[in-house]
Short mmCIF file of C-alpha atoms in Angstrom, two decimals:
data_model
loop_
_atom_site.label_atom_id
_atom_site.label_comp_id
_atom_site.label_asym_id
_atom_site.label_seq_id
_atom_site.Cartn_x
_atom_site.Cartn_y
_atom_site.Cartn_z
CA UNK A 1 20.82 -25.20 -10.44
CA UNK A 2 21.10 -21.04 -9.66
CA UNK A 3 21.51 -19.30 -12.91
CA UNK A 4 22.17 -15.50 -12.63
CA UNK A 5 21.59 -13.14 -15.78
CA UNK A 6 21.44 -16.45 -18.15
CA UNK A 7 20.39 -16.67 -21.51
CA UNK A 8 17.17 -19.13 -21.02
CA UNK A 9 14.97 -18.95 -24.23
CA UNK A 10 15.76 -17.40 -27.82
CA UNK A 11 13.11 -15.95 -29.24
CA UNK A 12 12.27 -13.48 -31.95
CA UNK A 13 13.72 -10.44 -29.78
CA UNK A 14 16.58 -12.18 -28.16
CA UNK A 15 17.45 -14.56 -25.33
CA UNK A 16 15.23 -13.66 -22.37
CA UNK A 17 16.77 -13.84 -18.81
CA UNK A 18 15.66 -14.33 -15.48
CA UNK A 19 17.75 -13.59 -12.24
CA UNK A 20 17.21 -17.05 -11.13
CA UNK A 21 15.29 -20.62 -12.41
CA UNK A 22 16.56 -22.39 -9.78
CA UNK A 23 14.89 -25.12 -6.85
CA UNK A 24 14.20 -23.70 -3.91
CA UNK A 25 16.67 -26.56 -2.22
CA UNK A 26 19.70 -25.52 -4.30
CA UNK A 27 19.27 -21.75 -4.00
CA UNK A 28 21.89 -19.95 -3.67
CA UNK A 29 22.37 -17.07 -0.32
CA UNK A 30 23.42 -14.71 -2.37
CA UNK A 31 20.33 -14.94 -4.45
CA UNK A 32 18.42 -15.53 -1.51
CA UNK A 33 18.90 -12.58 -0.19
CA UNK A 34 19.01 -10.33 -2.95
CA UNK A 35 15.18 -11.49 -3.74
CA UNK A 36 13.89 -11.36 0.05
CA UNK A 37 15.59 -7.70 -0.03
CA UNK A 38 14.52 -6.06 -2.75
CA UNK A 39 17.79 -4.21 -2.54
CA UNK A 40 19.32 -2.56 -4.96
CA UNK A 41 22.75 -2.83 -6.36
CA UNK A 42 25.49 -0.55 -5.89
CA UNK A 43 25.03 1.55 -8.24
CA UNK A 44 21.16 1.38 -7.71
CA UNK A 45 22.24 2.38 -4.28
CA UNK A 46 24.15 5.38 -5.26
CA UNK A 47 20.69 6.14 -7.28
CA UNK A 48 18.45 6.10 -3.94
CA UNK A 49 21.24 8.31 -1.98
CA UNK A 50 20.53 10.72 -4.24
CA UNK A 51 16.76 10.54 -4.21
CA UNK A 52 16.92 11.09 -0.39
CA UNK A 53 19.16 14.13 -0.92
CA UNK A 54 16.89 15.69 -3.38
CA UNK A 55 13.70 14.66 -2.17
CA UNK A 56 14.89 16.48 1.48
CA UNK A 57 15.96 19.49 -0.52
CA UNK A 58 12.47 20.00 -2.46
CA UNK A 59 10.73 19.43 1.18
CA UNK A 60 12.85 22.19 2.65
CA UNK A 61 11.65 24.42 -0.18
CA UNK A 62 7.92 23.65 0.15
CA UNK A 63 8.10 24.45 3.71
CA UNK A 64 9.97 27.60 3.35
CA UNK A 65 8.71 29.19 0.46
CA UNK A 66 5.23 27.22 -0.65
CA UNK A 67 3.64 27.59 -3.81
CA UNK A 68 6.46 29.22 -4.73
CA UNK A 69 8.53 26.74 -5.11
CA UNK A 70 5.65 24.43 -6.35
CA UNK A 71 5.41 26.59 -9.38
CA UNK A 72 8.99 26.90 -9.88
CA UNK A 73 9.06 22.95 -9.33
CA UNK A 74 6.02 22.65 -11.83
CA UNK A 75 9.05 24.89 -14.72
CA UNK A 76 11.83 23.05 -13.84
CA UNK A 77 10.94 19.19 -14.00
CA UNK A 78 7.12 19.11 -15.28
CA UNK A 79 8.28 21.65 -18.04
CA UNK A 80 5.22 23.77 -17.68
CA UNK A 81 4.57 27.27 -16.25
CA UNK A 82 1.45 27.48 -13.89
CA UNK A 83 -1.28 30.09 -13.55
CA UNK A 84 -3.16 28.30 -11.14
CA UNK A 85 -2.14 25.37 -8.88
CA UNK A 86 -5.63 24.38 -8.69
CA UNK A 87 -8.19 22.57 -11.32
CA UNK A 88 -11.15 24.29 -11.15
CA UNK A 89 -14.14 21.90 -11.04
CA UNK A 90 -15.78 23.06 -14.09
CA UNK A 91 -12.81 21.84 -15.85
CA UNK A 92 -13.29 18.04 -14.18
CA UNK A 93 -16.65 18.11 -15.00
CA UNK A 94 -15.74 18.67 -19.31
CA UNK A 95 -13.26 16.01 -18.75
CA UNK A 96 -16.01 13.59 -17.85
CA UNK A 97 -18.58 14.58 -20.24
CA UNK A 98 -15.81 14.58 -23.69
CA UNK A 99 -14.79 10.93 -22.06
CA UNK A 100 -15.34 7.64 -24.64
CA UNK A 101 -18.01 6.35 -23.41
CA UNK A 102 -16.55 3.00 -22.96
CA UNK A 103 -14.18 4.36 -20.06
CA UNK A 104 -16.86 6.37 -18.86
CA UNK A 105 -18.85 3.18 -18.35
CA UNK A 106 -15.24 1.01 -17.17
CA UNK A 107 -14.94 4.29 -14.58
CA UNK A 108 -18.37 3.80 -13.23
CA UNK A 109 -18.03 0.29 -13.03
CA UNK A 110 -15.06 0.35 -11.09
CA UNK A 111 -16.52 2.92 -8.54
CA UNK A 112 -19.54 1.01 -8.08
CA UNK A 113 -17.94 -2.00 -6.97
CA UNK A 114 -14.76 -0.03 -5.27
CA UNK A 115 -17.74 1.66 -2.97
CA UNK A 116 -19.40 -1.18 -2.41
CA UNK A 117 -16.26 -3.72 -0.96
CA UNK A 118 -14.74 -0.57 1.15
CA UNK A 119 -18.56 -0.40 2.60
CA UNK A 120 -18.68 -3.83 3.61
CA UNK A 121 -15.13 -3.20 4.63
CA UNK A 122 -16.41 -0.04 7.71
CA UNK A 123 -15.03 -0.41 10.99
CA UNK A 124 -17.60 -0.42 13.80
CA UNK A 125 -17.63 1.13 17.42
CA UNK A 126 -17.71 -1.20 20.02
CA UNK A 127 -17.74 -1.45 24.04
CA UNK A 128 -17.39 -3.65 26.54
CA UNK A 129 -17.42 -4.46 30.15
CA UNK A 130 -14.51 -6.69 31.09
CA UNK A 131 -16.31 -6.58 35.26
CA UNK A 132 -19.23 -4.95 36.59
CA UNK A 133 -19.25 -0.80 37.08
CA UNK A 134 -16.53 -0.60 34.05
CA UNK A 135 -17.22 -0.47 30.53
CA UNK A 136 -14.38 0.48 27.87
CA UNK A 137 -15.57 1.58 24.16
CA UNK A 138 -13.85 2.73 21.21
CA UNK A 139 -15.39 5.13 18.70
CA UNK A 140 -15.03 5.44 14.65
CA UNK A 141 -14.23 9.02 13.76
CA UNK A 142 -12.91 9.64 10.26
CA UNK A 143 -10.42 11.69 9.33
CA UNK A 144 -10.86 15.26 8.56
CA UNK A 145 -9.07 15.83 5.35
CA UNK A 146 -7.14 13.56 3.22
CA UNK A 147 -4.85 14.08 0.36
CA UNK A 148 -4.42 11.55 -2.86
CA UNK A 149 -1.87 11.25 -4.77
CA UNK A 150 -2.28 10.33 -8.21
CA UNK A 151 0.58 9.54 -10.60
CA UNK A 152 0.40 11.15 -13.93
CA UNK A 153 2.75 12.91 -16.81
CA UNK A 154 4.26 10.26 -19.30
CA UNK A 155 1.28 7.96 -18.36
CA UNK A 156 -1.95 8.16 -16.42
CA UNK A 157 -3.39 6.18 -13.25
CA UNK A 158 -6.90 7.29 -12.92
CA UNK A 159 -7.58 3.99 -11.17
CA UNK A 160 -5.30 5.10 -7.98
CA UNK A 161 -7.45 8.20 -7.92
CA UNK A 162 -9.93 5.87 -7.34
CA UNK A 163 -8.65 3.67 -4.99
CA UNK A 164 -7.39 6.35 -2.70
CA UNK A 165 -10.80 8.65 -3.11
CA UNK A 166 -13.45 6.58 -2.81
CA UNK A 167 -12.62 4.59 0.32
CA UNK A 168 -11.98 8.16 2.04
CA UNK A 169 -15.20 9.38 1.03
CA UNK A 170 -16.91 5.55 1.95
CA UNK A 171 -15.48 6.29 5.58
CA UNK A 172 -16.86 10.21 5.98
CA UNK A 173 -13.59 11.89 5.38
CA UNK A 174 -14.90 15.97 5.39
CA UNK A 175 -12.39 16.87 3.04
CA UNK A 176 -10.55 14.76 0.26
CA UNK A 177 -7.75 16.60 -2.19
CA UNK A 178 -6.17 15.55 -5.21
CA UNK A 179 -2.73 15.93 -6.60
CA UNK A 180 -1.83 14.91 -9.92
CA UNK A 181 0.84 16.13 -11.91
CA UNK A 182 0.32 18.08 -15.37
CA UNK A 183 0.77 17.37 -18.37
CA UNK A 184 2.62 19.10 -20.36
CA UNK A 185 -0.64 21.41 -21.37
CA UNK A 186 -0.31 22.44 -17.81
CA UNK A 187 -3.35 20.03 -16.75
CA UNK A 188 -3.81 16.97 -15.50
CA UNK A 189 -5.04 14.01 -17.58
CA UNK A 190 -8.43 14.58 -18.16
CA UNK A 191 -9.55 10.64 -18.07
CA UNK A 192 -7.62 11.68 -14.09
CA UNK A 193 -9.67 14.43 -14.09
CA UNK A 194 -12.99 12.71 -14.60
CA UNK A 195 -11.93 10.21 -12.22
CA UNK A 196 -11.69 13.38 -9.79
CA UNK A 197 -14.95 14.12 -10.50
CA UNK A 198 -17.10 10.07 -10.47
CA UNK A 199 -14.72 9.75 -6.82
CA UNK A 200 -16.38 13.52 -5.81
CA UNK A 201 -13.24 14.63 -4.44
CA UNK A 202 -13.37 18.36 -3.54
CA UNK A 203 -10.40 19.86 -4.44
CA UNK A 204 -7.22 18.67 -7.31
CA UNK A 205 -4.41 20.08 -7.71
CA UNK A 206 -1.96 19.92 -10.69
CA UNK A 207 1.62 19.52 -8.48
CA UNK A 208 3.60 16.18 -9.13
CA UNK A 209 6.65 14.17 -7.52
CA UNK A 210 7.84 14.97 -3.74
CA UNK A 211 6.49 18.75 -3.90
CA UNK A 212 2.98 17.87 -4.40
CA UNK A 213 3.22 15.58 -0.95
CA UNK A 214 4.99 17.75 0.63
CA UNK A 215 2.64 20.54 0.37
CA UNK A 216 -0.10 18.09 1.63
CA UNK A 217 1.70 17.45 4.45
CA UNK A 218 2.83 21.37 5.29
CA UNK A 219 0.50 22.92 4.13
CA UNK A 220 1.09 26.15 1.20
CA UNK A 221 -1.10 29.20 0.77
CA UNK A 222 -3.52 26.71 -2.04
CA UNK A 223 -2.90 23.67 -0.55
CA UNK A 224 -4.65 22.87 2.35
CA UNK A 225 -2.68 20.67 5.18
CA UNK A 226 -4.16 17.13 5.24
CA UNK A 227 -4.07 14.56 7.82
CA UNK A 228 -3.14 11.57 5.95
CA UNK A 229 -1.30 11.19 2.08
CA UNK A 230 -2.01 7.36 0.33
CA UNK A 231 -1.25 6.74 -3.24
CA UNK A 232 1.28 4.92 -5.06
CA UNK A 233 4.23 7.08 -6.83
CA UNK A 234 7.62 6.92 -7.76
CA UNK A 235 10.94 6.78 -5.72
CA UNK A 236 10.59 10.74 -5.31
CA UNK A 237 6.93 10.39 -4.27
CA UNK A 238 7.90 7.45 -1.87
CA UNK A 239 10.77 9.25 -0.04
CA UNK A 240 9.20 11.78 0.20
CA UNK A 241 6.67 10.20 2.15
CA UNK A 242 8.71 8.40 4.46
CA UNK A 243 10.74 11.93 5.16
CA UNK A 244 7.38 13.02 6.24
CA UNK A 245 5.81 10.79 8.22
CA UNK A 246 6.29 13.01 11.74
CA UNK A 247 4.23 15.15 10.09
CA UNK A 248 1.81 13.60 8.76
CA UNK A 249 0.28 9.58 8.65
CA UNK A 250 1.08 7.81 5.07
CA UNK A 251 -0.22 4.78 3.92
CA UNK A 252 2.36 2.36 3.78
CA UNK A 253 6.21 2.88 2.81
CA UNK A 254 5.88 1.65 -1.35
CA UNK A 255 7.73 0.50 -3.83
CA UNK A 256 8.12 -1.74 -7.46
CA UNK A 257 4.95 -4.04 -8.52
CA UNK A 258 5.58 -7.54 -7.23
CA UNK A 259 3.90 -10.74 -8.34
CA UNK A 260 4.59 -14.33 -6.82
CA UNK A 261 2.52 -17.09 -8.18
CA UNK A 262 1.82 -20.46 -6.31
CA UNK A 263 1.49 -22.93 -8.78
CA UNK A 264 0.93 -27.28 -8.37
CA UNK A 265 0.27 -29.52 -12.04
CA UNK A 266 -2.91 -28.27 -12.52
CA UNK A 267 -1.86 -24.64 -13.38
CA UNK A 268 -1.86 -23.87 -16.85
CA UNK A 269 1.75 -22.26 -17.81
CA UNK A 270 0.07 -20.03 -20.28
CA UNK A 271 -2.08 -18.16 -18.14
CA UNK A 272 0.58 -17.57 -15.28
CA UNK A 273 3.01 -16.81 -18.34
CA UNK A 274 0.96 -14.19 -18.89
CA UNK A 275 0.17 -12.78 -15.27
CA UNK A 276 4.10 -12.54 -14.73
CA UNK A 277 4.70 -10.69 -18.13
CA UNK A 278 1.89 -7.59 -16.80
CA UNK A 279 3.11 -7.43 -13.50
CA UNK A 280 6.86 -6.83 -14.64
CA UNK A 281 5.70 -4.33 -17.44
CA UNK A 282 5.17 -1.25 -14.83
CA UNK A 283 8.49 -1.04 -13.76
CA UNK A 284 12.24 -2.08 -15.03
CA UNK A 285 12.79 -2.54 -11.03
CA UNK A 286 9.03 -4.98 -10.05
CA UNK A 287 9.91 -8.47 -8.82
CA UNK A 288 7.93 -11.09 -10.34
CA UNK A 289 8.36 -14.62 -8.90
CA UNK A 290 6.96 -18.13 -9.84
CA UNK A 291 7.41 -21.30 -7.37
CA UNK A 292 5.80 -24.39 -8.88
CA UNK A 293 5.43 -27.14 -6.52
CA UNK A 294 4.81 -30.78 -6.56
CA UNK A 295 5.78 -34.59 -8.07
CA UNK A 296 6.07 -32.21 -11.71
CA UNK A 297 7.96 -29.12 -10.24
CA UNK A 298 10.98 -29.60 -12.86
CA UNK A 299 8.65 -30.19 -15.87
CA UNK A 300 6.50 -27.66 -15.11
CA UNK A 301 9.64 -25.05 -14.23
CA UNK A 302 10.66 -25.81 -17.89
CA UNK A 303 7.15 -25.63 -20.04
CA UNK A 304 7.15 -22.11 -17.47
CA UNK A 305 10.00 -20.21 -18.66
CA UNK A 306 9.46 -20.84 -22.91
CA UNK A 307 5.77 -19.85 -21.89
CA UNK A 308 6.90 -16.42 -20.29
CA UNK A 309 9.52 -16.15 -23.49
CA UNK A 310 7.07 -16.35 -26.10
CA UNK A 311 4.66 -13.57 -24.21
CA UNK A 312 7.48 -11.30 -23.46
CA UNK A 313 8.53 -11.74 -27.00
CA UNK A 314 5.14 -11.01 -28.28
CA UNK A 315 4.53 -7.69 -25.55
CA UNK A 316 4.38 -4.56 -26.60
CA UNK A 317 6.67 -3.17 -23.47
CA UNK A 318 9.23 -6.07 -24.20
CA UNK A 319 11.71 -4.12 -22.42
CA UNK A 320 10.65 -3.12 -19.74
CA UNK A 321 9.83 -6.76 -19.01
CA UNK A 322 12.91 -7.98 -19.83
CA UNK A 323 14.78 -5.55 -17.99
CA UNK A 324 12.40 -6.44 -14.56
CA UNK A 325 12.64 -10.36 -15.42
CA UNK A 326 16.43 -9.99 -15.36
CA UNK A 327 16.77 -7.89 -12.05
CA UNK A 328 14.28 -9.51 -9.80
CA UNK A 329 12.77 -12.57 -11.78
CA UNK A 330 12.61 -16.04 -10.95
CA UNK A 331 11.41 -19.73 -11.98
CA UNK A 332 12.05 -21.77 -8.88
CA UNK A 333 10.80 -25.62 -8.29
CA UNK A 334 9.73 -27.16 -5.43
CA UNK A 335 9.15 -30.71 -4.36
CA UNK A 336 7.18 -29.46 -1.62
CA UNK A 337 4.15 -27.61 -0.89
CA UNK A 338 4.84 -27.18 2.18
CA UNK A 339 8.64 -25.53 1.15
CA UNK A 340 6.43 -23.34 -1.12
CA UNK A 341 4.54 -21.82 1.31
CA UNK A 342 7.45 -20.96 3.70
CA UNK A 343 8.91 -18.99 1.19
CA UNK A 344 5.39 -17.01 0.18
CA UNK A 345 5.39 -16.26 3.94
CA UNK A 346 8.97 -15.51 4.10
CA UNK A 347 8.39 -13.09 0.71
CA UNK A 348 5.49 -11.31 1.29
CA UNK A 349 4.74 -10.49 -1.69
CA UNK A 350 2.14 -7.27 -2.95
CA UNK A 351 0.03 -9.47 -5.03
CA UNK A 352 -0.02 -13.60 -4.83
CA UNK A 353 -2.14 -15.70 -7.65
CA UNK A 354 -2.39 -18.94 -6.28
CA UNK A 355 -2.71 -21.64 -9.32
CA UNK A 356 -3.35 -25.14 -7.52
CA UNK A 357 -5.69 -27.81 -7.64
CA UNK A 358 -9.31 -27.22 -5.85
CA UNK A 359 -8.22 -29.77 -3.62
CA UNK A 360 -5.19 -28.28 -1.60
CA UNK A 361 -6.97 -24.24 -2.57
CA UNK A 362 -8.42 -23.80 0.89
CA UNK A 363 -5.63 -25.42 2.69
CA UNK A 364 -3.09 -23.82 1.08
CA UNK A 365 -5.01 -19.99 0.95
CA UNK A 366 -5.21 -21.05 5.15
CA UNK A 367 -1.81 -20.88 5.41
CA UNK A 368 -1.00 -18.02 3.34
CA UNK A 369 -0.03 -15.23 5.95
CA UNK A 370 2.06 -12.97 4.60
CA UNK A 371 0.44 -11.19 0.88
CA UNK A 372 -0.80 -7.49 0.46
CA UNK A 373 -3.59 -9.73 -1.40
CA UNK A 374 -4.20 -13.02 -2.58
CA UNK A 375 -5.88 -13.91 -5.85
CA UNK A 376 -7.45 -17.78 -5.69
CA UNK A 377 -7.52 -19.65 -9.19
CA UNK A 378 -5.99 -18.58 -12.64
CA UNK A 379 -9.49 -16.62 -13.87
CA UNK A 380 -8.09 -14.37 -10.73
CA UNK A 381 -6.03 -11.91 -13.08
CA UNK A 382 -4.37 -9.56 -11.12
CA UNK A 383 -5.64 -7.11 -13.42
CA UNK A 384 -8.58 -7.69 -12.40
CA UNK A 385 -8.05 -6.97 -8.63
CA UNK A 386 -6.23 -3.82 -9.76
CA UNK A 387 -9.07 -1.89 -11.99
CA UNK A 388 -12.38 -3.39 -11.36
CA UNK A 389 -12.70 -6.13 -8.74
CA UNK A 390 -13.56 -3.05 -5.49
CA UNK A 391 -10.78 -4.27 -3.80
CA UNK A 392 -7.72 -2.32 -3.21
CA UNK A 393 -4.78 -1.94 -5.53
CA UNK A 394 -2.84 -0.06 -3.11
CA UNK A 395 -0.70 -2.58 -1.97
CA UNK A 396 2.24 -3.22 0.83
CA UNK A 397 5.51 -4.12 -1.18
CA UNK A 398 9.38 -5.05 -0.53
CA UNK A 399 8.32 -7.53 2.08
CA UNK A 400 6.14 -5.61 4.19
CA UNK A 401 2.76 -6.88 3.88
CA UNK A 402 4.70 -9.35 6.66
CA UNK A 403 3.28 -6.32 8.83
CA UNK A 404 1.42 -3.64 6.24
CA UNK A 405 -2.25 -4.48 4.87
CA UNK A 406 -3.54 -2.92 1.38
CA UNK A 407 -5.78 0.36 1.54
CA UNK A 408 -8.44 -0.14 2.94
CA UNK A 409 -11.69 2.09 5.31
CA UNK A 410 -9.27 1.49 8.43
CA UNK A 411 -6.76 4.27 6.99
CA UNK A 412 -9.44 6.87 6.96
CA UNK A 413 -10.27 6.42 10.28
CA UNK A 414 -9.42 7.28 13.98
CA UNK A 415 -10.26 5.59 16.85
CA UNK A 416 -11.11 7.68 20.10
CA UNK A 417 -11.23 5.66 23.29
CA UNK A 418 -13.06 6.21 25.79
CA UNK A 419 -14.21 4.01 29.79
CA UNK A 420 -16.50 4.79 32.43
CA UNK A 421 -15.83 3.44 36.10
CA UNK A 422 -18.94 3.53 38.49
CA UNK A 423 -18.00 4.85 41.74
CA UNK A 424 -19.12 1.26 43.31
CA UNK A 425 -16.35 -0.33 40.56
CA UNK A 426 -13.67 2.17 41.68
CA UNK A 427 -13.68 0.88 45.14
CA UNK A 428 -12.89 -2.27 43.74
CA UNK A 429 -9.87 -1.47 41.64
CA UNK A 430 -8.53 1.09 44.41
CA UNK A 431 -5.91 -1.29 46.04
CA UNK A 432 -4.96 -3.34 43.30
CA UNK A 433 -4.60 0.06 41.21
CA UNK A 434 -2.82 1.28 44.43
CA UNK A 435 -0.12 -1.47 44.91
CA UNK A 436 0.42 -1.55 41.46
CA UNK A 437 1.67 2.01 41.39
CA UNK A 438 3.34 1.72 44.43
CA UNK A 439 5.72 -1.24 42.26
CA UNK A 440 6.57 1.40 39.60
CA UNK A 441 7.03 3.88 42.56
CA UNK A 442 4.54 6.52 41.25
CA UNK A 443 2.74 7.53 45.19
CA UNK A 444 -0.11 9.65 43.53
CA UNK A 445 -1.21 7.04 41.25
CA UNK A 446 -1.54 4.94 44.41
CA UNK A 447 -3.17 7.97 46.58
CA UNK A 448 -5.56 8.59 43.44
CA UNK A 449 -6.92 4.58 43.15
CA UNK A 450 -6.76 4.63 46.90
CA UNK A 451 -9.01 7.05 47.68
CA UNK A 452 -11.86 5.26 46.37
CA UNK A 453 -11.98 2.77 48.83
CA UNK A 454 -12.29 5.21 51.43
CA UNK A 455 -15.76 5.68 52.74
CA UNK A 456 -14.61 9.63 52.38
CA UNK A 457 -12.11 10.96 50.28
CA UNK A 458 -11.19 13.74 52.63
CA UNK A 459 -9.91 11.39 55.36
CA UNK A 460 -7.12 9.13 53.16
CA UNK A 461 -4.01 9.43 54.11
CA UNK A 462 -1.04 9.13 51.65
CA UNK A 463 0.62 5.25 51.60
CA UNK A 464 3.86 4.99 50.39
CA UNK A 465 5.91 1.77 49.76
CA UNK A 466 8.55 0.65 52.00
CA UNK A 467 12.06 1.92 50.80
CA UNK A 468 13.88 -1.20 52.70
#
């Protein structure tokens, strides 16, 4: 059965609606295409075109007028006049001192775990010798300056600041700057400022939206140009990063949050319902899907729909969750674990929760090749990864887990490649390289190589390929 925008369960707050409740085998092409593409409908598409145009205008304005444009944007978009774009470090320190003790302890624990995990993931320089006399190496060099965007305004996200800034510090980045929107007070959220102090960033600017991305990518009188910009944001932030990719490196294209649950008969549907609701509460455009497989798949599917309705009815952000489920929510059944895994690898979720029996856990895990991060077992809540395990929560969305990875220290370094060839090895390489160069019609390349095969380079006579 394939259901589109239909009532599935009547609760205290009205019917729960999902985009699809179906068998994977019976899934219509239209619904499958929608779920796979994460594309917007026609009206949203018009808004997307508007986002592109408005973002382009903002970037052009920052490119032309710099700080003046940023001050005007703060007045127009954030409703605050700023005396200065930069927030003095003393204000971060004061924010940390004034922070609730329990919240500070949670932030500090998160910092410790993020630092430990990303230190373990630090890449190392390597060199190898493919032949005697030939040495090729790659050296890890940290980027000089990185910009971290921390969303703000109506809500504060200190976790995003920590996820961007701490791996950069671990990687050895010389300077880390943060842009985050001002609140109505004209200052960023106090908890975000406290996180900046804990993460030991260098500078913080009360600048948000596409203007902040443009400022970090292009540089202004106040905000220095960076080598890479990381961190999530709204549609304008994401669009600005894409439009400026020729000026600055970015982490990965990002969109609304996603969760795919793979479950078998061992699953606890109440736990799964809580996980689906938790990701759906991010955004009306968030995408959450569960695939239950095995002989009892239809039974579990029905139970999960009922459990989800109960959880949503009790949720404080029920309106957002309902909107997300109606647009991008689905619960599928499949008799075949193979079909479930195939769907998972095609959908390529940002988050994937694996809720299966211990007997098949490792075998299923080994076959999952396209997910931002995989949470193994029901106790591995996605919420733990969002805040506290030390893994990064800046992850690819919209199917880009097929080719992008989550943020790590790898994003804050570049590789300097080098090679050394001894004279004896050069003599052995000379003729084969000359033949290769001749085949590509590059006689000067051939001469440069073949000269090393001669006893005296000054006696080399250029060899040209036969023209006929």
